[in-house]
Structure formats: C-alpha cells, structure tokens
Coordinates of C-alpha atoms (C1' of nucleotides) in Angstrom, one line a residue:
Chain T
X3 CA 11.6 9.5 -20.8
X4 CA 13.4 11.8 -23.0
X5 CA 14.6 15.2 -21.8
X6 CA 12.6 16.8 -24.5
X7 CA 9.4 15.0 -23.4
X8 CA 9.9 16.0 -19.8
X9 CA 10.3 19.7 -20.8
X10 CA 7.1 19.3 -22.8
X11 CA 5.3 17.8 -19.8
X12 CA 6.5 20.6 -17.5
X13 CA 5.3 23.1 -20.0
X14 CA 1.9 21.4 -20.1
X15 CA 1.8 21.6 -16.3
X16 CA 2.5 25.3 -16.4
X17 CA -0.3 25.8 -18.8
X18 CA -2.8 23.9 -16.7
X19 CA -1.8 25.9 -13.6
X20 CA -2.2 29.1 -15.5
X21 CA -5.7 28.0 -16.7
X22 CA -6.8 27.1 -13.2
X23 CA -5.1 30.1 -11.6
X24 CA -2.9 27.8 -9.5
X25 CA 0.5 29.2 -8.6
X26 CA 3.2 27.2 -10.4
X27 CA 5.8 27.1 -7.7
X28 CA 9.4 25.8 -7.8
X29 CA 8.4 23.0 -5.5
X30 CA 5.6 21.8 -7.7
X31 CA 7.8 21.8 -10.8
X32 CA 10.6 19.9 -9.0
X33 CA 8.2 17.3 -7.7
X34 CA 6.7 16.6 -11.1
X35 CA 10.1 16.5 -12.7
X36 CA 11.4 14.1 -10.1
X37 CA 8.6 11.6 -10.9
X38 CA 9.0 12.0 -14.7
X39 CA 12.8 11.5 -14.5
X40 CA 12.5 8.2 -12.6
X41 CA 12.3 4.9 -14.5
X42 CA 10.8 3.0 -11.6
X43 CA 7.7 3.5 -9.5
X44 CA 8.8 5.6 -6.5
X45 CA 7.1 6.0 -3.1
X46 CA 6.4 9.6 -1.9
X47 CA 9.5 9.3 0.3
X48 CA 11.7 8.4 -2.6
X49 CA 10.4 11.4 -4.6
X50 CA 11.1 13.6 -1.6
X51 CA 14.7 12.3 -1.5
X52 CA 15.1 13.1 -5.2
X53 CA 13.6 16.5 -4.9
X54 CA 15.6 17.6 -1.9
X55 CA 18.9 16.8 -3.7
X56 CA 18.3 19.8 -5.9
X57 CA 15.9 21.9 -3.9
X58 CA 16.9 21.7 -0.2
X59 CA 14.2 21.9 2.4
X60 CA 11.2 20.9 0.4
X61 CA 9.0 19.3 3.1
X62 CA 7.5 15.9 3.1
X63 CA 3.9 17.2 3.5
X64 CA 4.4 19.3 0.4
X65 CA 5.6 16.3 -1.6
X66 CA 2.5 14.3 -0.4
X67 CA 0.1 17.1 -1.2
X68 CA 1.5 17.9 -4.6
X69 CA 1.8 14.2 -5.7
X70 CA -1.9 13.7 -4.9
X71 CA -2.7 16.9 -6.8
X72 CA -0.8 15.7 -9.9
X73 CA -2.7 12.4 -9.8
X74 CA -6.0 14.4 -9.7
X75 CA -4.8 16.4 -12.7
X76 CA -4.1 13.2 -14.6
X77 CA -0.4 14.1 -15.1
X78 CA 0.8 11.1 -13.2
X79 CA -0.8 7.9 -11.9
X80 CA -0.8 5.6 -8.9
X81 CA 0.5 2.1 -9.4
X82 CA -1.3 -0.9 -8.1
X83 CA 1.0 -3.0 -5.9
X84 CA 1.0 -5.5 -3.0
X85 CA 3.0 -3.4 -0.5
X86 CA 2.3 -0.7 2.0
X87 CA 3.7 2.6 0.7
X88 CA 1.8 4.3 -2.1
X89 CA 3.7 4.1 -5.4
X90 CA 3.5 6.6 -8.2
X91 CA 3.7 6.0 -12.0
X92 CA 5.0 8.6 -14.4
X93 CA 3.1 6.9 -17.2
X94 CA -0.6 7.4 -17.7
X95 CA -0.9 5.7 -21.0
X96 CA -1.8 2.1 -21.6
X97 CA 1.0 -0.2 -20.4
X98 CA 1.5 -3.1 -18.0
X99 CA 3.5 -4.2 -15.0
X100 CA 5.8 -6.9 -13.7
X101 CA 5.2 -6.9 -10.0
X102 CA 7.6 -8.6 -7.6
X103 CA 5.7 -10.3 -4.8
X104 CA 8.7 -10.3 -2.6
X105 CA 10.1 -6.7 -2.7
X106 CA 7.0 -5.0 -4.3
X107 CA 9.1 -3.5 -7.1
X108 CA 7.4 -2.8 -10.4
X109 CA 8.8 -2.8 -13.9
X110 CA 6.9 -1.4 -16.9
X111 CA 6.3 -3.5 -19.9
X112 CA 4.6 -2.8 -23.2
X113 CA 3.0 -5.6 -25.3
X114 CA 0.4 -5.2 -28.0
X115 CA -1.2 -8.6 -27.1
X116 CA -1.7 -7.4 -23.5
X117 CA -3.2 -4.1 -24.8
X118 CA -5.7 -6.2 -26.7
X119 CA -7.5 -7.4 -23.6
X120 CA -11.3 -7.3 -24.1
X121 CA -12.8 -5.4 -21.1
X122 CA -15.9 -7.3 -20.0
X123 CA -19.2 -5.7 -19.1
X124 CA -19.1 -4.5 -15.5
X125 CA -22.5 -2.7 -15.4
X126 CA -23.9 -5.3 -13.0
X127 CA -21.3 -4.2 -10.4
X128 CA -22.2 -0.5 -11.0
X129 CA -18.5 -0.1 -11.7
X130 CA -17.2 2.3 -14.4
X131 CA -13.9 1.1 -15.9
X132 CA -11.6 3.9 -17.1
X133 CA -8.6 1.8 -18.1
X134 CA -6.8 -1.5 -17.3
X135 CA -3.4 -3.0 -16.5
X136 CA -2.2 -6.5 -16.8
X137 CA -0.1 -7.4 -13.8
X138 CA 2.4 -10.2 -14.3
X139 CA 3.2 -11.3 -10.8
X140 CA 6.3 -13.2 -9.7
X141 CA 9.9 -12.6 -8.6
X142 CA 12.4 -10.0 -9.9
X143 CA 16.0 -10.8 -10.6
X144 CA 17.3 -9.8 -7.2
X145 CA 14.7 -11.8 -5.2
X146 CA 15.1 -14.8 -7.5
X147 CA 18.8 -14.8 -6.8
X148 CA 18.3 -14.5 -3.1
X149 CA 15.9 -17.4 -3.3
X150 CA 18.4 -19.6 -5.0
X151 CA 21.1 -18.8 -2.4
X152 CA 19.0 -20.4 0.3
Chain U
X5 CA -17.1 -19.1 -0.1
X6 CA -19.3 -21.9 1.1
X7 CA -19.1 -23.0 4.7
X8 CA -18.2 -26.5 3.5
X9 CA -15.2 -25.1 1.5
X10 CA -14.0 -23.1 4.5
X11 CA -14.1 -26.1 6.7
X12 CA -12.1 -28.0 4.1
X13 CA -9.5 -25.2 3.9
X14 CA -9.1 -25.1 7.6
X15 CA -8.6 -28.9 7.6
X16 CA -6.0 -28.5 4.9
X17 CA -4.3 -25.9 7.0
X18 CA -4.2 -28.3 10.0
X19 CA -2.7 -30.9 7.8
X20 CA 0.0 -28.6 6.5
X21 CA 0.8 -27.5 10.1
X22 CA 1.1 -31.1 11.2
X23 CA 3.4 -31.9 8.3
X24 CA 5.6 -29.0 9.1
X25 CA 5.5 -29.5 12.9
X26 CA 4.0 -26.1 13.4
X27 CA 1.5 -25.8 16.3
X28 CA -2.0 -25.1 15.0
X29 CA -3.2 -22.5 17.5
X30 CA -6.7 -21.1 18.0
X31 CA -5.3 -17.7 16.8
X32 CA -4.0 -19.1 13.5
X33 CA -7.3 -20.9 12.7
X34 CA -9.4 -17.8 13.6
X35 CA -7.2 -15.6 11.4
X36 CA -7.4 -17.8 8.4
X37 CA -11.1 -18.3 8.9
X38 CA -11.6 -14.5 9.1
X39 CA -10.0 -14.0 5.7
X40 CA -11.8 -16.9 4.0
X41 CA -15.2 -15.7 5.4
X42 CA -14.9 -12.2 4.0
X43 CA -16.0 -11.4 0.5
X44 CA -13.9 -8.3 0.1
X45 CA -10.1 -7.7 0.4
X46 CA -9.4 -6.8 4.0
X47 CA -6.5 -5.0 5.5
X48 CA -4.7 -6.6 8.4
X49 CA -6.5 -4.2 10.7
X50 CA -9.9 -5.3 9.4
X51 CA -8.9 -8.9 9.9
X52 CA -7.9 -8.1 13.4
X53 CA -11.3 -6.5 14.0
X54 CA -13.1 -9.6 12.7
X55 CA -11.0 -12.0 14.7
X56 CA -11.3 -10.2 18.0
X57 CA -15.1 -10.3 17.8
X58 CA -14.9 -14.0 18.4
X59 CA -11.6 -14.4 20.2
X60 CA -11.0 -11.5 22.5
X61 CA -7.5 -10.3 23.0
X62 CA -5.8 -11.5 19.8
X63 CA -3.0 -9.0 19.4
X64 CA -2.3 -7.0 16.2
X65 CA 1.3 -8.3 15.9
X66 CA -0.1 -11.8 15.9
X67 CA -2.5 -11.0 13.1
X68 CA 0.3 -9.4 11.0
X69 CA 2.6 -12.3 11.7
X70 CA 0.1 -15.0 10.8
X71 CA -1.2 -13.3 7.7
X72 CA 2.3 -13.1 6.3
X73 CA 2.8 -16.7 7.1
X74 CA -0.4 -17.8 5.4
X75 CA 0.8 -15.9 2.3
X76 CA 4.1 -17.8 2.4
X77 CA 2.2 -21.1 2.6
X78 CA 0.1 -20.1 -0.4
X79 CA -3.2 -20.4 1.5
X80 CA -4.1 -16.8 0.9
X81 CA -2.7 -14.0 -1.4
X82 CA -1.9 -10.3 -1.4
X83 CA -4.0 -8.1 -3.6
X84 CA -2.4 -5.3 -5.7
X85 CA -4.1 -2.0 -5.2
X86 CA -3.2 1.8 -5.3
X87 CA -3.6 2.5 -1.5
X88 CA -1.3 2.3 1.5
X89 CA -2.5 -0.5 3.7
X90 CA -1.7 -4.1 2.6
X91 CA -4.8 -6.0 1.5
X92 CA -5.3 -9.7 1.5
X93 CA -7.1 -12.0 -0.9
X94 CA -8.8 -15.2 0.1
X95 CA -8.6 -16.4 -3.5
X96 CA -5.3 -17.8 -4.8
X97 CA -6.8 -19.2 -8.1
X98 CA -6.8 -17.3 -11.4
X99 CA -9.2 -14.4 -11.2
X100 CA -9.3 -10.7 -11.8
X101 CA -10.1 -7.4 -10.1
X102 CA -12.1 -4.2 -10.4
X103 CA -10.0 -1.6 -8.5
X104 CA -11.5 1.7 -7.4
X105 CA -9.0 4.5 -7.9
X106 CA -10.8 6.7 -5.4
X107 CA -11.4 4.4 -2.3
X108 CA -9.1 1.6 -3.2
X109 CA -11.8 -1.1 -2.8
X110 CA -11.4 -4.3 -4.8
X111 CA -14.1 -6.5 -6.4
X112 CA -13.3 -10.0 -7.7
X113 CA -14.4 -10.9 -11.2
X114 CA -14.0 -14.0 -13.3
X115 CA -14.0 -14.0 -17.0
X116 CA -12.6 -16.6 -19.4
X117 CA -11.5 -14.1 -21.9
X118 CA -9.4 -12.4 -19.3
X119 CA -8.0 -15.8 -18.2
X120 CA -6.8 -16.3 -21.8
X121 CA -4.2 -13.5 -21.7
X122 CA -1.0 -14.6 -23.4
X123 CA 1.9 -14.1 -20.9
X124 CA 4.8 -12.5 -22.9
X125 CA 8.4 -13.6 -22.6
X126 CA 9.9 -11.8 -19.6
X127 CA 13.4 -13.4 -19.6
X128 CA 15.1 -10.2 -20.7
X129 CA 14.0 -8.7 -17.5
X130 CA 15.3 -11.6 -15.5
X131 CA 11.8 -11.8 -14.1
X132 CA 10.0 -15.1 -13.3
X133 CA 6.2 -14.9 -13.7
X134 CA 4.2 -17.1 -11.5
X135 CA 0.7 -15.8 -12.3
X136 CA -1.2 -12.8 -13.5
X137 CA -4.2 -10.5 -12.8
X138 CA -6.1 -8.2 -15.0
X139 CA -6.9 -5.0 -13.1
X140 CA -9.9 -3.1 -14.4
X141 CA -9.4 0.4 -12.9
X142 CA -12.1 3.0 -12.5
X143 CA -14.8 4.1 -10.0
X144 CA -17.0 1.9 -7.8
X145 CA -20.7 2.6 -7.3
X146 CA -20.3 4.6 -4.2
X147 CA -17.5 6.9 -5.5
X148 CA -19.4 7.3 -8.8
X149 CA -22.4 8.5 -7.0
X150 CA -20.4 10.9 -4.9
X151 CA -18.8 12.2 -8.1
X152 CA -22.2 12.9 -9.6
X153 CA -23.4 14.8 -6.5
X154 CA -20.7 17.4 -7.0
Chain J
dT19 C1' 8.9 -30.9 28.8
dT20 C1' 10.2 -27.7 25.4
dA21 C1' 10.4 -25.2 21.3
dA22 C1' 7.6 -22.1 19.4
dG23 C1' 3.7 -18.9 19.6
dT24 C1' 1.6 -15.1 21.8
dG25 C1' 0.6 -10.5 24.0
dC26 C1' 2.4 -6.3 25.5
dA27 C1' 4.9 -2.2 25.1
dA28 C1' 7.4 0.4 22.4
dA29 C1' 9.6 1.8 18.2
dA30 C1' 9.7 2.5 13.4
dG31 C1' 7.7 3.7 9.0
dC32 C1' 4.2 6.0 6.3
dT33 C1' 0.8 9.8 5.8
dT34 C1' -2.2 13.7 7.2
dT35 C1' -3.5 17.9 9.6
dG36 C1' -3.4 22.7 11.6
dC37 C1' -1.3 26.8 11.6
dG38 C1' 1.5 31.0 11.0
dG39 C1' 4.8 33.0 8.0
dG40 C1' 6.1 33.4 3.0
dT41 C1' 5.3 34.1 -2.0
dA42 C1' 3.4 33.9 -6.9
dG43 C1' 0.3 36.4 -9.5
Chain E
dC2 C1' -2.0 43.4 -2.1
dT3 C1' -4.0 39.1 -1.2
dA4 C1' -5.2 34.6 -1.6
dC5 C1' -3.0 30.6 -1.6
dC6 C1' 1.1 27.8 -0.8
dC7 C1' 4.8 26.1 2.0
dG8 C1' 7.5 24.4 6.1
dC9 C1' 7.2 23.0 10.7
dA10 C1' 5.5 20.4 14.4
dA11 C1' 2.6 17.2 15.9
dA12 C1' -0.7 13.7 15.5
dG13 C1' -2.6 9.6 13.2
dC14 C1' -2.4 5.3 10.9
dT15 C1' 0.1 1.0 9.6
dT16 C1' 3.6 -2.3 10.6
dT17 C1' 7.6 -4.4 13.0
dT18 C1' 10.6 -5.7 16.9
dG19 C1' 12.2 -7.4 21.5
dC20 C1' 11.1 -9.8 25.4
dA21 C1' 8.8 -12.5 29.0
dC22 C1' 5.0 -15.6 29.6
dT23 C1' 2.0 -19.2 27.8
dT24 C1' 0.8 -23.2 25.2
dA25 C1' 0.3 -27.0 21.6
dA26 C1' 2.5 -31.2 20.7

DNA sequence: TTAAGTGCAAAAGCTTTGCGGGTAG
DNA sequence: CTACCCGCAAAGCTTTTGCACTTAA
C-alpha cells in the first residue's frame, strides 16, 4: 500500500472517530497503521510486535481490542485460514488468497476471472452473503522446498 | 454422510494403517468416526467431546495428534475460517463454504458453477496449488436474527 | 515381544476480562 | 471535568511436549 493511501486511510479513521465521538488515541492510530503497512496477513501478536517497535509499552489487550474494533468499523478484515491464531487483512476490497496448508501463510492475489464468480442463491440456508474469496490452497515456496529436501 | 459410507471409510483407514504398519487403535477409529459423523466443521475440542461420549478417557493430546495424522493421510481436511480454533472438515472432495463472519460457523455447499473456477497461474509466487474453495462470507441465520433484534 | 500409541501432567501459545489510574475531548 | 481508554495482572481457552505405562501386531 502506498504511503499516500495509508495517510488517507488514517485520515478517514480520524473522521470516523470524530463522528462517533470516539477518542482517536496514539495507540489506535499506530495499530491501524501497523496493519496497513504490512504486506502479509499478521496475527494480533505480530501487529503488537510491529506497534511496540515505535510506541513502547502498548499492551497486548489493547491491540486485541482495537483490532476487533477496526474489523467492526470495516477498516480492516479478518482472513480465513486453516491455522489457530486469528489473522487480519489490510484489504477489504474484492481479492483472493493463496493459502499454504503447511505454514498457514496467506498471499493476496487479484484476478478478474476469480472476481467473476457467480454467487449462488443461499436463501435456503438462511445465510446472507456479503462478499466472497477464492482460496487457492497448496504449498508456498518455503514449504515446497522443505518438502523436496526430505 | 451415510452409515454405509462411514463404514467404508473406516475400512479404508484400516487398510492404510495395515499398509503402513501403523497400529489401528480404538482411539484412532473413534476419532475418525467422530469427524465423519458430524455434519458441521468441529474443533479438536468438539471432536474430543464426541469421542469421550462413547470411549471414556480418551485424552485431548491423543485427539490432537490423531486429527493431525488423519489430515496428513488425506482422510480429512482442515477448513479455512476467520476464528482461532482449528476446524476440521470431513470432506476432502471439491466443495465450497458459507462462512459466518460473526460466529465462525461453516456450512458446506456444492455448486457446479463454483467448481468451474479457472485456477490462475501461480508460478510467479512459487506457489503450488493443490485445490481450491470458494468462501461465501456473511452472516448465518442465528447471527442475522441477533443483528435484527438490536 | 517390542515398537509405537496413549494418558497424564505440565508448559506453551493465544485471547479475554476486571479494575484502577490516565487521557482525549 | 468526565467519560472512556489504556496498561497490568490474572484467568481462560487452545495446543503441544515429555515421560512412563499400555497395547496392537
């Protein structure tokens, strides 16, 4: 993500906070910036590590609380993955994922043909679809290499 | 899954164990059966609860170990989801998921149009795709209802 | 018989909660 | 000034590890 776009997102966040009467603290801004700056799909703990590099003594509970709040606000998303720690996604627009079944890492991909998926009727499940992701599952470079070494 | 199919899968498991010289214990059979019998996508803990109903005193570590082993063998899969506890999937064939972003529940769906997704070239990422899932994300019946009540 | 599997206990890893002091508006 | 946020500590879940005993083949 470009520095310009990150600034813009942070400004948008400030506006939303003002509108809702939520205090826009240094911690909140640093946490959002940490997610937007990353190119992968970090866990809460990884975000915490990034944030504390700049702003010492931001606590883990605050990171968890704020990340959840940012998801609620729709500024970031949660990524679907096969592992155990929740992973966050700086992108909320239509895009897709390469998911490594060995190390659970996720890589973003964009492809117009994947965007063109026809969402089927899910009314019989009582389920309301808001968006979709195509997950291409397999092995990433690292895990592939380790596999070959065996 | 039909009782007949479950029997068949268990038999297949026995054969694989024999071939590999792995002891086919009561615990292993009970754990595989527990996953195959469920219609949802249980966590390891939920599998443990199901198993201990029949076979008292199967330990949690055993459930975790065996589930991982079954995934390695390709008899069951892991489901991608936005939550924190790993979820298992009795189906390993091509199918897709409705994923609730509120409660992380997963519902299987089959749709020929979703199966027809054209997998793009991922060589530039060094990533080897083995299969794919389309994840339709949104809110399940329960969470939708709770949302309306607010 | 014997190699491997299992249960137990404990530790490690991830996430949430409650509360008193601190701070943005 | 005041309501809300934050850090701390502690608890709660989820998963893994090491070891001695048991068991399938």
